[in-house]
Short mmCIF file of C-alpha atoms in Angstrom, two decimals:
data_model
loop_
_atom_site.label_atom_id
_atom_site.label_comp_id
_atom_site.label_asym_id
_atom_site.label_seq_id
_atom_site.Cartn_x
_atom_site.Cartn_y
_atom_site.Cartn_z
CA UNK A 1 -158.40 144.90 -79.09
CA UNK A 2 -160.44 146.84 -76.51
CA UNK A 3 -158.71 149.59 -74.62
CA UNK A 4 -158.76 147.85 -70.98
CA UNK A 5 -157.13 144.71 -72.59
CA UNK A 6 -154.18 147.07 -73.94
CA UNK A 7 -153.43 148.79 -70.68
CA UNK A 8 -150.11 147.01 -69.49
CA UNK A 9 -147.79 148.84 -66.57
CA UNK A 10 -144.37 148.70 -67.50
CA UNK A 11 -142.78 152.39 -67.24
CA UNK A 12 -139.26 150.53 -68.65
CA UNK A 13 -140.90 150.12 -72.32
CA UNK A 14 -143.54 152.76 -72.87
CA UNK A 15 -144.91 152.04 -76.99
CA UNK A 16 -147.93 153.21 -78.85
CA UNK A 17 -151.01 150.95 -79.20
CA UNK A 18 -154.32 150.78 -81.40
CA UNK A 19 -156.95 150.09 -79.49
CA UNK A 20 -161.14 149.93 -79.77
CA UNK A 21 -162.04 152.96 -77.45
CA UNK A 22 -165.36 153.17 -75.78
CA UNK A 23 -166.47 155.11 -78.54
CA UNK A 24 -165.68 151.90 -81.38
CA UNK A 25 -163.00 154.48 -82.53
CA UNK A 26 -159.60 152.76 -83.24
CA UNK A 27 -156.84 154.74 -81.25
CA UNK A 28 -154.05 155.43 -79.94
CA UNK A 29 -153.05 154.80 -76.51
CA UNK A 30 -149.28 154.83 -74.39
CA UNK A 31 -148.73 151.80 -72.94
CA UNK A 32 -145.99 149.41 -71.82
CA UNK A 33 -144.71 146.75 -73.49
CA UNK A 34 -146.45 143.45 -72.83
CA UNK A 35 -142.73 141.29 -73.40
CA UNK A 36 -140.97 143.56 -71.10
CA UNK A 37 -143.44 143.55 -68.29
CA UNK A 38 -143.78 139.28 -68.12
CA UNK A 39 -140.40 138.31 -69.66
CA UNK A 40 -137.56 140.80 -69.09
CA UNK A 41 -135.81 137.91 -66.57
CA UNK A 42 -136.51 135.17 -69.10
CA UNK A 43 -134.62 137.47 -71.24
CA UNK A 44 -131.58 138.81 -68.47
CA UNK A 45 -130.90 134.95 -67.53
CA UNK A 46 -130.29 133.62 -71.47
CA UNK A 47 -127.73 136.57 -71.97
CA UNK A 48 -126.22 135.82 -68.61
CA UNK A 49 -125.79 131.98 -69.96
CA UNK A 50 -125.05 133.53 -73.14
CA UNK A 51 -122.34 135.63 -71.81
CA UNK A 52 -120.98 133.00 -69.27
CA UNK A 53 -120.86 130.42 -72.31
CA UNK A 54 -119.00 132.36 -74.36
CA UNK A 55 -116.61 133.56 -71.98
CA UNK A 56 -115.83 129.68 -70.96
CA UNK A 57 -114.69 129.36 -74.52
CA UNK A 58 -112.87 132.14 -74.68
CA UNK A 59 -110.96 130.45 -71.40
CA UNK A 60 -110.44 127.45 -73.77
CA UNK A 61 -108.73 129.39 -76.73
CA UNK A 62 -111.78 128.16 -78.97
CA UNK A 63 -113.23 132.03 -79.93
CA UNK A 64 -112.09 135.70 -79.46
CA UNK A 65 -113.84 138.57 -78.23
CA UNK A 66 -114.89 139.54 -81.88
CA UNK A 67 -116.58 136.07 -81.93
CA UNK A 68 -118.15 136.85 -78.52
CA UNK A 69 -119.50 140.13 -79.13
CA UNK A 70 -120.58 139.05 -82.62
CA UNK A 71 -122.54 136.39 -81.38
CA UNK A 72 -124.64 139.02 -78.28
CA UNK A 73 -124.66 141.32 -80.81
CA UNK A 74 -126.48 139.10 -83.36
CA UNK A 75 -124.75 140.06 -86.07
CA UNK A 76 -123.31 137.96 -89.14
CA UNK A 77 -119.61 137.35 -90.02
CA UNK A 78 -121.07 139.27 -93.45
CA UNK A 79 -122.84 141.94 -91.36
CA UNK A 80 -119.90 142.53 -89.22
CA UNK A 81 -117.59 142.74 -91.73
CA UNK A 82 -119.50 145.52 -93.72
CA UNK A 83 -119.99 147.54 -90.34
CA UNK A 84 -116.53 147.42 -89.34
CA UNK A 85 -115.14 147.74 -93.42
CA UNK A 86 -113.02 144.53 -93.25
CA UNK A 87 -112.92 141.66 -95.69
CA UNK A 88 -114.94 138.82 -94.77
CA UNK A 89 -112.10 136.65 -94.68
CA UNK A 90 -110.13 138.71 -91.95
CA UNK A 91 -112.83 138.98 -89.73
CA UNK A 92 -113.30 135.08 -89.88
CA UNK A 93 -109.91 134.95 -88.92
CA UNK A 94 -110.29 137.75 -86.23
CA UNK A 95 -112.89 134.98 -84.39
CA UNK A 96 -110.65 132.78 -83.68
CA UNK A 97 -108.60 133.10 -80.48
CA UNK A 98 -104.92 132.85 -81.78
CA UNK A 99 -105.38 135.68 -84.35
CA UNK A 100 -107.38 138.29 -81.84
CA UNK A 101 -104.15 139.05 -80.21
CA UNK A 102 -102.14 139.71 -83.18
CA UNK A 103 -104.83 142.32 -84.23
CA UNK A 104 -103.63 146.18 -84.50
CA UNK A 105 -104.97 148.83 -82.39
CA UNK A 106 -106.56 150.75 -85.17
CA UNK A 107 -108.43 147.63 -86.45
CA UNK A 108 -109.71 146.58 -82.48
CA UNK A 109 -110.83 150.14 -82.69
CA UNK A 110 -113.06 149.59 -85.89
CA UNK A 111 -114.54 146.57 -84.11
CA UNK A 112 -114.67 147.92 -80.75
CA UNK A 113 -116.88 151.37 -82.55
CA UNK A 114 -119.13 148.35 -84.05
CA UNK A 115 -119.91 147.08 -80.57
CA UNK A 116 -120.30 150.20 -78.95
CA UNK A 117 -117.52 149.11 -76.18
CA UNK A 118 -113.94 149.98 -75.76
CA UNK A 119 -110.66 148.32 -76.80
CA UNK A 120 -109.85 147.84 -73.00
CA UNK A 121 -113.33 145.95 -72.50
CA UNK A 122 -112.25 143.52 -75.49
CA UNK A 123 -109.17 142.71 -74.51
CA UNK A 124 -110.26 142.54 -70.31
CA UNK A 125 -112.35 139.40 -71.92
CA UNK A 126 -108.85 137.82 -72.53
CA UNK A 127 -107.20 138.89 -69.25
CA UNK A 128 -109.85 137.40 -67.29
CA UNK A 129 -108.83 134.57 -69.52
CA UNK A 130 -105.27 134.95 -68.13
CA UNK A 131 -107.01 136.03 -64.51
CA UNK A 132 -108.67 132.75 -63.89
CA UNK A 133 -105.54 130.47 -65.66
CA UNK A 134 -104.14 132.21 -62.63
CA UNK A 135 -106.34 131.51 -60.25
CA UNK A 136 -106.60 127.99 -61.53
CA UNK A 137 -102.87 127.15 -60.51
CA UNK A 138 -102.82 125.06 -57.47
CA UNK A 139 -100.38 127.07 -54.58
CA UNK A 140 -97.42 125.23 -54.26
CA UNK B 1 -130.11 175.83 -79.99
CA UNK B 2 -133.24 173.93 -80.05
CA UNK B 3 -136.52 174.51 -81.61
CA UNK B 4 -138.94 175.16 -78.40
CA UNK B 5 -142.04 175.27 -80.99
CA UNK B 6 -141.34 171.45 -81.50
CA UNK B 7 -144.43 169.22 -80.67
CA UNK B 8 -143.15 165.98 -79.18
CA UNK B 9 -145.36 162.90 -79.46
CA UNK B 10 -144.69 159.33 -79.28
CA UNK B 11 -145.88 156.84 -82.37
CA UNK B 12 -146.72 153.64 -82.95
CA UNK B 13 -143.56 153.20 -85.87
CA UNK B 14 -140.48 155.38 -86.35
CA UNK B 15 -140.58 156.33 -89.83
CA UNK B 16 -144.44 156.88 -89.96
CA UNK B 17 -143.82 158.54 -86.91
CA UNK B 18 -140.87 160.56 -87.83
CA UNK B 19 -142.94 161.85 -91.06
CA UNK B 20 -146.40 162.24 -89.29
CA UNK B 21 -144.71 164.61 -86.79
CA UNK B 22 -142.43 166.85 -89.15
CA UNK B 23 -145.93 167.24 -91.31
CA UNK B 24 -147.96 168.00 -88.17
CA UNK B 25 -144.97 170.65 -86.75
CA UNK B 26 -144.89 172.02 -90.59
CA UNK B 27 -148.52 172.68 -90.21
CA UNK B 28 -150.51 169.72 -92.06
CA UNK B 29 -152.77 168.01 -89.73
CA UNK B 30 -152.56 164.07 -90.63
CA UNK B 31 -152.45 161.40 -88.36
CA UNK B 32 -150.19 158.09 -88.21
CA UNK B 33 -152.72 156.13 -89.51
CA UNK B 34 -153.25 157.82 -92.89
CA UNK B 35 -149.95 158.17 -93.48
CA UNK B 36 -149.24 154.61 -92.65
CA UNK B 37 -152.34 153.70 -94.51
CA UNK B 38 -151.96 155.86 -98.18
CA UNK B 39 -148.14 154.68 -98.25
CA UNK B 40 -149.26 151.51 -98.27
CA UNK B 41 -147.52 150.53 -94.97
CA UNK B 42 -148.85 147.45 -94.41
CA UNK B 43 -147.25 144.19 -96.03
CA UNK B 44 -145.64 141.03 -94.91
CA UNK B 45 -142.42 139.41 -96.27
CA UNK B 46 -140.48 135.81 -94.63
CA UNK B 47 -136.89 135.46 -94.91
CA UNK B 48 -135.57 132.13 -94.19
CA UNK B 49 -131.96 132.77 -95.13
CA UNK B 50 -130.39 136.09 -95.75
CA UNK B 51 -126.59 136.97 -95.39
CA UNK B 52 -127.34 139.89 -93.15
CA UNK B 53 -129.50 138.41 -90.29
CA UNK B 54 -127.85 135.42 -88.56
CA UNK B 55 -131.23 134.02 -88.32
CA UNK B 56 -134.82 133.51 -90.14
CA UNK B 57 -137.00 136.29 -89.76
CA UNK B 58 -140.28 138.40 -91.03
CA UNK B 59 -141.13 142.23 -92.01
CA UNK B 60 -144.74 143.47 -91.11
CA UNK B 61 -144.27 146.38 -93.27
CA UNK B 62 -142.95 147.78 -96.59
CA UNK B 63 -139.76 148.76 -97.42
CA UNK B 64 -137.88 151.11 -95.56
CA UNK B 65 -137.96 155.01 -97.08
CA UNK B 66 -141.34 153.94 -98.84
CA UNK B 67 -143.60 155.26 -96.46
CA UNK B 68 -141.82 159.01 -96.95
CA UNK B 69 -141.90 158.14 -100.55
CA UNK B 70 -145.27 156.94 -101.48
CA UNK B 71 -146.65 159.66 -99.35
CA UNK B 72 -144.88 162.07 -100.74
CA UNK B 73 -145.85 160.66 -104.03
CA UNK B 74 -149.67 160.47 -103.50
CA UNK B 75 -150.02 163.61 -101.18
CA UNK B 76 -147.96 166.04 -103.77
CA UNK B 77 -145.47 167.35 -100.42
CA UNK B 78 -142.25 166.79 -101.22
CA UNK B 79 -139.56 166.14 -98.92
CA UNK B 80 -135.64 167.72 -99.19
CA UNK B 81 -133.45 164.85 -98.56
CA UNK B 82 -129.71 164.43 -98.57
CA UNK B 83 -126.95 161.33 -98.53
CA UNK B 84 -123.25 161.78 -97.30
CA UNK B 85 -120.26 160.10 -98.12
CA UNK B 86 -118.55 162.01 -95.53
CA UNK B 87 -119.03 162.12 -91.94
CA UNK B 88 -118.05 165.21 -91.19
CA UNK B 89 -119.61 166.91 -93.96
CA UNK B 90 -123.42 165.08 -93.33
CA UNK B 91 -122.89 166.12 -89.53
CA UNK B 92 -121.99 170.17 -90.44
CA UNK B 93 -124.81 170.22 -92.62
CA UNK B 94 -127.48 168.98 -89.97
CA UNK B 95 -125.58 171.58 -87.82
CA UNK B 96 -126.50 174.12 -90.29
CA UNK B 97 -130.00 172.97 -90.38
CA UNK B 98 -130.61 172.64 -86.91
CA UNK B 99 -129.39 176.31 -85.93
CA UNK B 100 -131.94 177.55 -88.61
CA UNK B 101 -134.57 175.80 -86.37
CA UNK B 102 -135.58 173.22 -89.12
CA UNK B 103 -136.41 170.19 -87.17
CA UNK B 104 -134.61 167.18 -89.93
CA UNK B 105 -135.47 163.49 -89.85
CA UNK B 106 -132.27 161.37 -89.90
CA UNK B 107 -131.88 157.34 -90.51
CA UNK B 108 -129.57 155.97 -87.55
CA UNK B 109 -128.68 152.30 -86.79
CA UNK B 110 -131.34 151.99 -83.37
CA UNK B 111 -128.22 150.11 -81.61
CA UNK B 112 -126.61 153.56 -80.70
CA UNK B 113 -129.64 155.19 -79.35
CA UNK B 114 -128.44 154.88 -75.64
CA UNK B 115 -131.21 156.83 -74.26
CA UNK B 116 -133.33 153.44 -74.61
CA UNK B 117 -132.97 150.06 -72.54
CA UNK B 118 -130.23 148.18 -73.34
CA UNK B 119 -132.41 145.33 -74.18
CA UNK B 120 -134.53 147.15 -76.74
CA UNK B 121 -131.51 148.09 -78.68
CA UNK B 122 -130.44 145.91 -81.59
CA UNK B 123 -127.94 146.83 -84.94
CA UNK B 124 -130.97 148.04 -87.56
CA UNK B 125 -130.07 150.70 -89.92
CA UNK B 126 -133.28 152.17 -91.03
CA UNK B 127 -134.38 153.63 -87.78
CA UNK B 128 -135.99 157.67 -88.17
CA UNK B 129 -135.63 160.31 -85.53
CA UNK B 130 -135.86 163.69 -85.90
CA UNK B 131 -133.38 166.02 -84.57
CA UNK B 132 -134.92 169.21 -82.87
CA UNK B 133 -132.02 170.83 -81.43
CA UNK B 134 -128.20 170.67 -80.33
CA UNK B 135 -126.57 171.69 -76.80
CA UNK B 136 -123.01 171.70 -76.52
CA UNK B 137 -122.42 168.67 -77.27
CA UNK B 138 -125.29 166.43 -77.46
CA UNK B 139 -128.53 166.82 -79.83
CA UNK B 140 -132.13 167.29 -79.20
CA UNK B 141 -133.85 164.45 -80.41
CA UNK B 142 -137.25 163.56 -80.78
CA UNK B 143 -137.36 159.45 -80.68
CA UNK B 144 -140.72 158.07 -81.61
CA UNK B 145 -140.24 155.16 -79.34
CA UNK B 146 -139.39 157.40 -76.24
CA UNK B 147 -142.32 159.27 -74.58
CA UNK B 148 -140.27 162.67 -73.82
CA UNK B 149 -137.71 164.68 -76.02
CA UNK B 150 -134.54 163.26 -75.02
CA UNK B 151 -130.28 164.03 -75.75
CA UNK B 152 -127.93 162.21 -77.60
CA UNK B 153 -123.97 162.30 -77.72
CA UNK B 154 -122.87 164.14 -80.95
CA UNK B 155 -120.06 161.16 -81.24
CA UNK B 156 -123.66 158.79 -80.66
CA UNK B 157 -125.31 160.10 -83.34
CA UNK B 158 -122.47 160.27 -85.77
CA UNK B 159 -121.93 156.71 -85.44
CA UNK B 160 -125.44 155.89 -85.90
CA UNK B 161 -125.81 157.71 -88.69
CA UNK B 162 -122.74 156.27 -90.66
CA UNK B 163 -123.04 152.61 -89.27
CA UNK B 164 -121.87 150.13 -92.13
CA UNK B 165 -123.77 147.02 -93.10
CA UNK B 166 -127.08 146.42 -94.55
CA UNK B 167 -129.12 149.09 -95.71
CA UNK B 168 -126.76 151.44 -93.96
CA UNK B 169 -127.74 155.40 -94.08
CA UNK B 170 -125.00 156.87 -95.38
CA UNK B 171 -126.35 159.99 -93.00
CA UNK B 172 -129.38 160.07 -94.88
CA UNK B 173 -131.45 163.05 -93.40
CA UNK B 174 -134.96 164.65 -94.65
CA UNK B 175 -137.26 167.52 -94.28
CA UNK B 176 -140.39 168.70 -95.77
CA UNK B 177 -139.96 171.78 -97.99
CA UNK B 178 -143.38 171.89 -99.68
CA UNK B 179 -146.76 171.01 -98.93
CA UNK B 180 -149.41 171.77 -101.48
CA UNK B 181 -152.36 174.10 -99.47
CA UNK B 182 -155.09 171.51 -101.60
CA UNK B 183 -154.50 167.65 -101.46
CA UNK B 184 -157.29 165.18 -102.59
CA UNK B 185 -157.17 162.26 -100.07
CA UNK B 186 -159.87 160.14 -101.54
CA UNK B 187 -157.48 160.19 -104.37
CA UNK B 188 -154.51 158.77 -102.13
CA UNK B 189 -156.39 156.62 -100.13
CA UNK B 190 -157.46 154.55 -103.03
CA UNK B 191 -154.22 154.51 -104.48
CA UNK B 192 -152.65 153.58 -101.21
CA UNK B 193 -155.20 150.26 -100.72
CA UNK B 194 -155.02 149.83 -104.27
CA UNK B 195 -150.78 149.05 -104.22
CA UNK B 196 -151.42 147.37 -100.54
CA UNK B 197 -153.61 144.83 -102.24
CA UNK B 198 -151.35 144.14 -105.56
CA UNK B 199 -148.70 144.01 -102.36
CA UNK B 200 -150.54 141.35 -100.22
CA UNK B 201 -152.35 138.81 -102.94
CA UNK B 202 -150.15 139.59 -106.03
CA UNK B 203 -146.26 140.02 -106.02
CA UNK B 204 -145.51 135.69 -107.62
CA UNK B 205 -142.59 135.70 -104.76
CA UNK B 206 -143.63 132.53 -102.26
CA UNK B 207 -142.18 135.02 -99.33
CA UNK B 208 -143.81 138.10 -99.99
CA UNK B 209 -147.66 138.83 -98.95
CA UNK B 210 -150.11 136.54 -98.70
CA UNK B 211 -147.70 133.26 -99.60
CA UNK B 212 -144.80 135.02 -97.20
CA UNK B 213 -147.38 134.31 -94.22
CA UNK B 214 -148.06 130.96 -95.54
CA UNK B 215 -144.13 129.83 -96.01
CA UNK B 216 -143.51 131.53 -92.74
CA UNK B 217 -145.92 129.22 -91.10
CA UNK B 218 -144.51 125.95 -93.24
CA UNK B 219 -140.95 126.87 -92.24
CA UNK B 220 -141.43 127.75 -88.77
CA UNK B 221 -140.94 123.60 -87.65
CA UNK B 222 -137.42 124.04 -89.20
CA UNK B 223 -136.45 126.54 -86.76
CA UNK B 224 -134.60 124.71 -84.23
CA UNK B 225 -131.87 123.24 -87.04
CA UNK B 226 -130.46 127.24 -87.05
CA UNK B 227 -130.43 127.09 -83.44
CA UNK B 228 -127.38 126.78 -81.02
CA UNK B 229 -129.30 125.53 -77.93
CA UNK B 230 -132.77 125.23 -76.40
CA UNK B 231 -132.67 128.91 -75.12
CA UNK B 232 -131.42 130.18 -78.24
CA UNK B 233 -134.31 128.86 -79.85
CA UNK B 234 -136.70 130.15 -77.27
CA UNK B 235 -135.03 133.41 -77.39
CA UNK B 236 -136.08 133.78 -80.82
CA UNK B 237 -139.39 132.09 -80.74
CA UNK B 238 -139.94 135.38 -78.59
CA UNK B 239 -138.79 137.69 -81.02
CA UNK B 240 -142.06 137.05 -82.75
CA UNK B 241 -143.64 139.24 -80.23
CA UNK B 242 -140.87 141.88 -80.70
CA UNK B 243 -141.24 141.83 -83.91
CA UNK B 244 -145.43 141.71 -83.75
CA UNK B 245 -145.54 144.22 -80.91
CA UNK B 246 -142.78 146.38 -79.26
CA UNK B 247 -140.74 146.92 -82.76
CA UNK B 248 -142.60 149.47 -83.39
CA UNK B 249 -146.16 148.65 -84.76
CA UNK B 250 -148.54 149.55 -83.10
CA UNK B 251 -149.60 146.57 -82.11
CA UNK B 252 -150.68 142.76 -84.03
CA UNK B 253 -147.59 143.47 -86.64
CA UNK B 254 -149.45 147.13 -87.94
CA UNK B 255 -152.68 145.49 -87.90
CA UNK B 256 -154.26 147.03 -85.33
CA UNK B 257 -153.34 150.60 -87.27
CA UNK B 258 -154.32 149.62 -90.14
CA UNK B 259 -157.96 148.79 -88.76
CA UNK B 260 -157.73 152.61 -87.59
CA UNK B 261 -156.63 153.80 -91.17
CA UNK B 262 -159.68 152.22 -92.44
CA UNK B 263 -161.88 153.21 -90.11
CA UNK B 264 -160.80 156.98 -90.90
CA UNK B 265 -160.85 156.27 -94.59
CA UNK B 266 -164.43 155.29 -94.18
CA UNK B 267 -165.66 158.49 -93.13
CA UNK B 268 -163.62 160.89 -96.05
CA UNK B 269 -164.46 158.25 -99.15
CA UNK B 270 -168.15 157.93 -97.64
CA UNK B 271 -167.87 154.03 -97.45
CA UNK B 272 -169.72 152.45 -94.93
CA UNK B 273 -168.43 149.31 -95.89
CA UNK B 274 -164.69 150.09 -94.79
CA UNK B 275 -165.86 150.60 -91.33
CA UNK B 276 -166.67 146.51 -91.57
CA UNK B 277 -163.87 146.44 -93.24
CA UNK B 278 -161.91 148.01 -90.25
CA UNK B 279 -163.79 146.16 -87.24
CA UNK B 280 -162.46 142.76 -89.46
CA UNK B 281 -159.07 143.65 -89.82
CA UNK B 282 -159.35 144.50 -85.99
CA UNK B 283 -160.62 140.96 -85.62
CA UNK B 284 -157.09 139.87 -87.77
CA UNK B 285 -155.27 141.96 -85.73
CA UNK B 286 -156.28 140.29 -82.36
CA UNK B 287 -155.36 136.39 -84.01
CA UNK B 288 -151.91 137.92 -84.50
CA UNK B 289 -151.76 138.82 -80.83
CA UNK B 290 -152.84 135.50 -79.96
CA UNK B 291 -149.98 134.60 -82.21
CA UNK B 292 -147.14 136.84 -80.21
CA UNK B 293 -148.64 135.90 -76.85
CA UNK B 294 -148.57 132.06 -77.57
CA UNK B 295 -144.81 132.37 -79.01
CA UNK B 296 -143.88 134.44 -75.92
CA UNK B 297 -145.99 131.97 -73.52
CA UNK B 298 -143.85 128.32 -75.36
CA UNK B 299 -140.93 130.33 -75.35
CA UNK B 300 -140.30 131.15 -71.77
CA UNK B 301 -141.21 127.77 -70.93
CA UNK B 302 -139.14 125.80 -73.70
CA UNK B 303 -141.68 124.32 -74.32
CA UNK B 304 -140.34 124.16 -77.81
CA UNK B 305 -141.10 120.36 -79.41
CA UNK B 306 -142.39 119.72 -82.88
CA UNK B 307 -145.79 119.80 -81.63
CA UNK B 308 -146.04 123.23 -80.34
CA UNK B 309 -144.12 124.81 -83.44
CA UNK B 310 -146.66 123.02 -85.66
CA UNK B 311 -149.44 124.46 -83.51
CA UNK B 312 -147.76 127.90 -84.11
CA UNK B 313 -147.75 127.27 -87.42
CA UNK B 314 -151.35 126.29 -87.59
CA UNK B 315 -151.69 129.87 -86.40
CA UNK B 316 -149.54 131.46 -88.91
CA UNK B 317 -151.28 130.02 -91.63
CA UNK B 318 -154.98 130.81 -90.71
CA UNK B 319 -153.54 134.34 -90.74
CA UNK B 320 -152.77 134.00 -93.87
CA UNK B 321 -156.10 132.47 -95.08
CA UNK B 322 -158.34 135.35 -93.18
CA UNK B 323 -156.08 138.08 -94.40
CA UNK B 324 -156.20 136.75 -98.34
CA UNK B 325 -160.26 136.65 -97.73
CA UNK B 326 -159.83 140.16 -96.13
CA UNK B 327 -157.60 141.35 -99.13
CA UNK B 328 -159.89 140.52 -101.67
CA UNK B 329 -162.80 141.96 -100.12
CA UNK B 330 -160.52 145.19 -100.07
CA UNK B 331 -159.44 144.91 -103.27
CA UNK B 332 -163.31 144.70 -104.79
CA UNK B 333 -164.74 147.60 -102.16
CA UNK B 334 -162.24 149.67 -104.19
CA UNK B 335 -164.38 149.16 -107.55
#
């Protein structure tokens, strides 16, 4: 790859590329990231329909919040339930929407330090659950 | 306390990156490229289904901790390195190190490292910084992938370095302690391409090397049966140009550093034939762009039917056949 062909403006995603110089030597150069720079809304509108998705099931009862940050998070029932040091089985039952809010504090905690969010963030996925139920009744 | 002497510089790959710059700040002059090239950084392995990733993917690289090892190995510098059950007790001893102004390489799970975009962050244990310095109570850290010496949350970097799951780092942390004033790189160089060609054309595994790029390109058309939907599908269609070039490789999935490695390894073993060598596995590299920018082109517009994942496949697999020429030719330049 020659140097001019590497040179991409995107100060979000700054990386290091090998490039031909005008020399023939292979080198080095800072540079911004080709996906970032052409893609990043590709990428913000399938995590928004991601996101929106998942939060319309949580509305039906059919996941939790484990299930939905699992799923943005990319991780695997097995992978999850290493990272937060539960049995696989529990956290399979943690997905589904009845169990969630049986779940202790200390274990929402262990999931909630996976995810890098709070316990209040979790469980605000099920109050706007309640939220729009809410909103949903007709006024009488 | 932070060590002001610290050079900062960005790299192509974390843990070449991470052991390029404690080696350079320690005094030995090396670039990324030989140290990439004598560990024998360059590899490729396809995993269809694994428990840990919830979906198929491919490694441009070798194992992670091999590049520190294999350099070490070949090179004769050896490297102090330490594991932790405890938390606590793996985060007072980098305390201790950092307020003797050692700058220490740690492996942290990239997902907590909240000084990059949120979009760049994903849960993968066996990412390297090296920590440079501590203020109250966030660290000095020098990020590979980050183009200025940048802070981190004690409470961040704990949890990085003690995430759970695959290949977790049990707060693994290193630092050179030894680094012999003579080293014979002819020596390592050969034994470097030497293991990188057994790597590529030998290991009998159909997902590892040479046959990994070829079952990667066969099993690419069975992608969209792991998919949820259309944009899930896309979404990781694209990852093949995360994976080729912003994860950290310099570009083409390493190939393009490789070419460079070569190209330097020409001059000190007095072989003009690596510098062809170099300017061909440039050549590869640029077909494995072609590769990330076609994935990222029929992913953004779903353009996702049999067709077009066959096509990508078509790619895949002439990678495979140039590189297993290229090997070879490697392999017998070594003789």
């Amino acid at each position: 790859m020659k140097e001019k062909d590497g040179i991409i403006n995107c100060p979000q995603q700054q990386l290091i590329l090998y490039v031909e110089k005008e020399d023939g030597k292979y080198e080095p150069i800072q540079t911004g990231s080709y996906l970032t720079s052409n893609y990043l809304d590709d990428y913000e509108q399938k995590r928004h329909h991601l996101e929106e998705s998942l939060k319309k099931q949580i509305l039906a009862k059919e996941i939790s919040p484990v299930y939905y940050y699992m799923i943005l998070e990319d991780l695997t029932v097995s992978e999850l339930s290493a990272r937060a040091g539960l049995r696989k089985g529990k956290v399979k039952k943690h997905l589904k929407f009845e169990h969630f809010k049986e779940l202790p504090q200390e274990t929402l905690q262990q999931y909630a330090d996976v995810f890098n969010t709070t316990i209040l963030d979790m469980i605000s996925l099920i109050s706007e659950q309640k939220d729009n139920t809410l909103n949903a009744k007709p006024v009488s | 306390m932070s060590n002001t002497n610290f050079k900062h510089k960005m790299a192509a790959h974390c843990e070449s990156g991470a052991v390029t710059s404690l080696l350079n700040n320690a005094g030995l002059e090396i670039t990324e490229p030989m140290v990439f090239g004598i560990s024998s950084g360059i590899f490729f392995g396809y995993f269809h289904k694994m428990r840990s990733f919830a979906f198929p993917t491919f490694i441009v690289r070798n194992k992670p901790g091999s590049i520190r090892n294999n350099l070490a190995k070949r090179l004769g510098v050896k490297f102090h390195t330490e594991k932790f059950r405890d938390a606590d007790k793996g985060m007072k001893r980098l305390d201790e190190l950092v307020e003797k102004n050692l700058p220490v390489a740690v492996q942290v799970d990239f997902f907590y490292m909240d000084y990059l975009p949120e979009w760049e962050r994903v849960h993968i244990n066996v990412h390297f910084i090296v920590v440079v310095g501590k203020m109250g109570s966030k660290y000095i850290i020098s990020d590979s992938y980050f183009p200025k010496l940048v802070e981190l949350e004690v409470a961040s970097l704990k949890k990085a370095r003690f995430a759970g799951g695959s290949m977790s780092p049990k707060g693994f942390l290193f630092y050179p302690e030894f680094i012999p004033k003579e080293i014979d790189y002819p020596k390592a160089i050969l034994k470097g391409t030497k293991k990188v060609c057994f790597n590529m054309l030998k290991i009998p595994m159909p997902f590892l090397g040479i046959k990994g790029i070829r079952t990667f390109g066969k099993k690419i058309v069975d992608w969209p049966s792991f998919a949820r939907d259309t944009e899930h599908l896309s979404h990781e269609i694209m990852k093949i140009n995360i994976l080729l070039e912003d994860q950290g490789t310099g570009g083409a999935g390493f190939r393009f550093m490789y070419a460079s490695f070569l190209q330097q390894g020409a001059v000190l073993l007095n072989k003009p034939e690596w510098t062809l060598l170099s300017k061909e596995m440039m050549e590869i590299g640029d077909g494995w762009r072609d590769i990330s920018l076609f994935a990222s082109r029929i992913g953004k517009n779903r353009d996702l039917e049999p067709d077009k994942l066959k096509e990508l496949g078509m790619m895949i697999n002439e990678r495979a056949d140039v590189e297993e020429r290229f090997f070879h030719r490697l392999k017998n330049s070594l003789n």
